Amino acid sequence: MGRKPKPGGNVKIARIDTGGPFDLGQVLDSGQVFHWETGSLDGQPVWIGCLGDEPVWLAQPDPVTVVCPAGEAARVAHYLGIDEPIARLHATFPADDAVLAEAVAWCPGLRLIRQPVWECLATFITSSLKQVAHIRQISLTLRRRFGVPHQIAGQTVFAYPTPAALAAAGEAELRACGLGYRAVGLWRTASALAAGDADLAELDALDDAEAREWLMRFHGVGEKIANCVLLFGCGRHGAFPIDVWMDRILRERYFGPRKRKTLKPRELQAWAEAHFGPHAGYAQQYLFHFARKTF
DNA sequence: GGTCAGGTTCCGA
DNA sequence: TCGGAACCTGAC
């Protein structure tokens, strides 16, 4: 399948021109996905994980190149948002916003990942009131116990478990993976999808507000998690998740001492969506990453 | 050992 | 409609 080993046993690779600043390590560690692991291939450091159900390795040999297994370039570029018209997105940001400009300049190689909707929904259900390290641990545990194993670069990686697999596991089994009270939401959501009571494809026909409401029917999915799914899983750039980090940086950097104390969450949400524009979610990612790494 | 973490739900006013 | 408590668990 076009993956002929070269003399010496080297794997055939594809090179992707990122067309501008790109930072693979930051993209994979910016709180969007939680399962990529480091490894090595032919002595070179690589990231190893799954794009949906397919195992891949990724590496960045220089600032404007990403390499991956031959034949995977298109899928990888799509997943990593490399094919996004990034300059055009930036052009929609508010021109006089020095805070956002600072955040973009701090990490210009950041991108929004396009991840599978189910994987995104399930992962963020397990993220509530958890630190990133723990979300990661839960995600890997679920994959190892209920996901399909794949071999890549001499390591075993696991696809995210299907709704049917998690439904069959039962709530008690999920709880045993360290999920705590989040097990209820994950299990009920997986069960509903596995039974056909709901279908994530229904999201396609809905506008942003309707899609948000649709997602919030699931137990354990509130406004913040619904917005994460819309942004990271559905590519809806208008969605603007406000978590504690975003709440912190928005209040501190955009409002005076009095206003920042009295502003209600709903008002902050509405202000952010209007202020940052049609690609507010993209702006959110720069600000979030900036806040998390520098506060 | 206490506190806190990328939220949501439930309950009472 | 709104504020506050409760919720599992692991890391510092």
Tab-separated table of N, CA, C and O (backbone and C1' of nucleotides) in Angstrom, chain A residues 31 131-132 220 222 225 244, chain B residues 4-10:
chain	number	residue	atom	x	y	z
A	31	GLY	N	-4.101	21.425	25.060
A	31	GLY	CA	-5.373	21.180	25.724
A	31	GLY	C	-6.531	20.821	24.822
A	31	GLY	O	-7.685	20.934	25.207
A	131	GLN	N	-7.398	18.357	36.211
A	131	GLN	CA	-6.193	18.941	35.631
A	131	GLN	C	-5.823	18.171	34.372
A	131	GLN	O	-6.148	17.000	34.229
A	132	VAL	N	-5.099	18.871	33.497
A	132	VAL	CA	-4.761	18.281	32.202
A	132	VAL	C	-4.066	16.919	32.341
A	132	VAL	O	-4.384	15.974	31.629
A	220	GLY	N	-23.917	15.496	31.838
A	220	GLY	CA	-22.498	15.803	31.982
A	220	GLY	C	-21.980	16.784	30.955
A	220	GLY	O	-20.812	17.152	30.973
A	222	GLY	N	-22.435	20.491	29.734
A	222	GLY	CA	-22.977	21.834	29.927
A	222	GLY	C	-22.499	22.724	28.786
A	222	GLY	O	-21.998	22.239	27.771
A	225	ILE	N	-18.480	22.419	27.829
A	225	ILE	CA	-18.090	21.203	27.116
A	225	ILE	C	-18.738	21.164	25.732
A	225	ILE	O	-18.098	20.776	24.746
A	244	VAL	N	-11.922	28.082	33.333
A	244	VAL	CA	-11.352	28.958	34.358
A	244	VAL	C	-10.182	29.790	33.816
A	244	VAL	O	-10.004	30.932	34.209
B	4	DC	P	-8.079	26.210	48.004
B	4	DC	O5'	-7.813	25.703	46.519
B	4	DC	C5'	-6.479	25.465	46.092
B	4	DC	C4'	-6.513	24.644	44.822
B	4	DC	C3'	-7.717	24.955	43.921
B	4	DC	O3'	-7.268	25.034	42.581
B	4	DC	C1'	-7.602	22.650	44.340
B	5	DA	P	-8.078	25.881	41.513
B	5	DA	O5'	-7.895	25.018	40.188
B	5	DA	C5'	-6.676	24.435	39.969
B	5	DA	C4'	-6.801	23.089	39.321
B	5	DA	C3'	-7.733	22.993	38.105
B	5	DA	O3'	-7.066	22.249	37.097
B	5	DA	C1'	-8.312	21.343	39.677
B	6	DG	P	-6.766	22.899	35.694
B	6	DG	O5'	-8.099	23.441	35.064
B	6	DG	C5'	-9.370	22.933	35.276
B	6	DG	C4'	-10.302	23.573	34.275
B	6	DG	C3'	-11.392	22.624	33.836
B	6	DG	O3'	-12.567	23.349	33.536
B	6	DG	C1'	-10.051	23.137	32.006
B	7	DG	P	-13.346	23.761	34.892
B	7	DG	O5'	-14.708	23.035	34.623
B	7	DG	C5'	-15.176	22.961	33.270
B	7	DG	C4'	-16.336	22.030	33.267
B	7	DG	C3'	-17.634	22.740	32.930
B	7	DG	O3'	-18.378	21.871	32.097
B	7	DG	C1'	-17.755	21.847	35.124
B	8	DT	P	-19.831	22.308	31.677
B	8	DT	O5'	-20.745	21.454	32.667
B	8	DT	C5'	-20.550	20.046	32.699
B	8	DT	C4'	-21.560	19.415	33.629
B	8	DT	C3'	-22.990	19.905	33.433
B	8	DT	O3'	-23.828	18.778	33.299
B	8	DT	C1'	-22.338	20.138	35.711
B	9	DT	P	-25.397	18.906	33.116
B	9	DT	O5'	-25.943	18.553	34.558
B	9	DT	C5'	-25.426	17.406	35.219
B	9	DT	C4'	-25.983	17.336	36.623
B	9	DT	C3'	-27.482	17.620	36.724
B	9	DT	O3'	-28.057	16.642	37.573
B	9	DT	C1'	-26.299	19.045	38.186
B	10	DC	P	-29.608	16.424	37.643
B	10	DC	O5'	-29.902	16.773	39.158
B	10	DC	C5'	-28.951	16.421	40.167
B	10	DC	C4'	-29.219	17.213	41.433
B	10	DC	C3'	-30.697	17.534	41.668
B	10	DC	O3'	-31.012	17.307	43.030
B	10	DC	C1'	-29.425	19.519	41.716
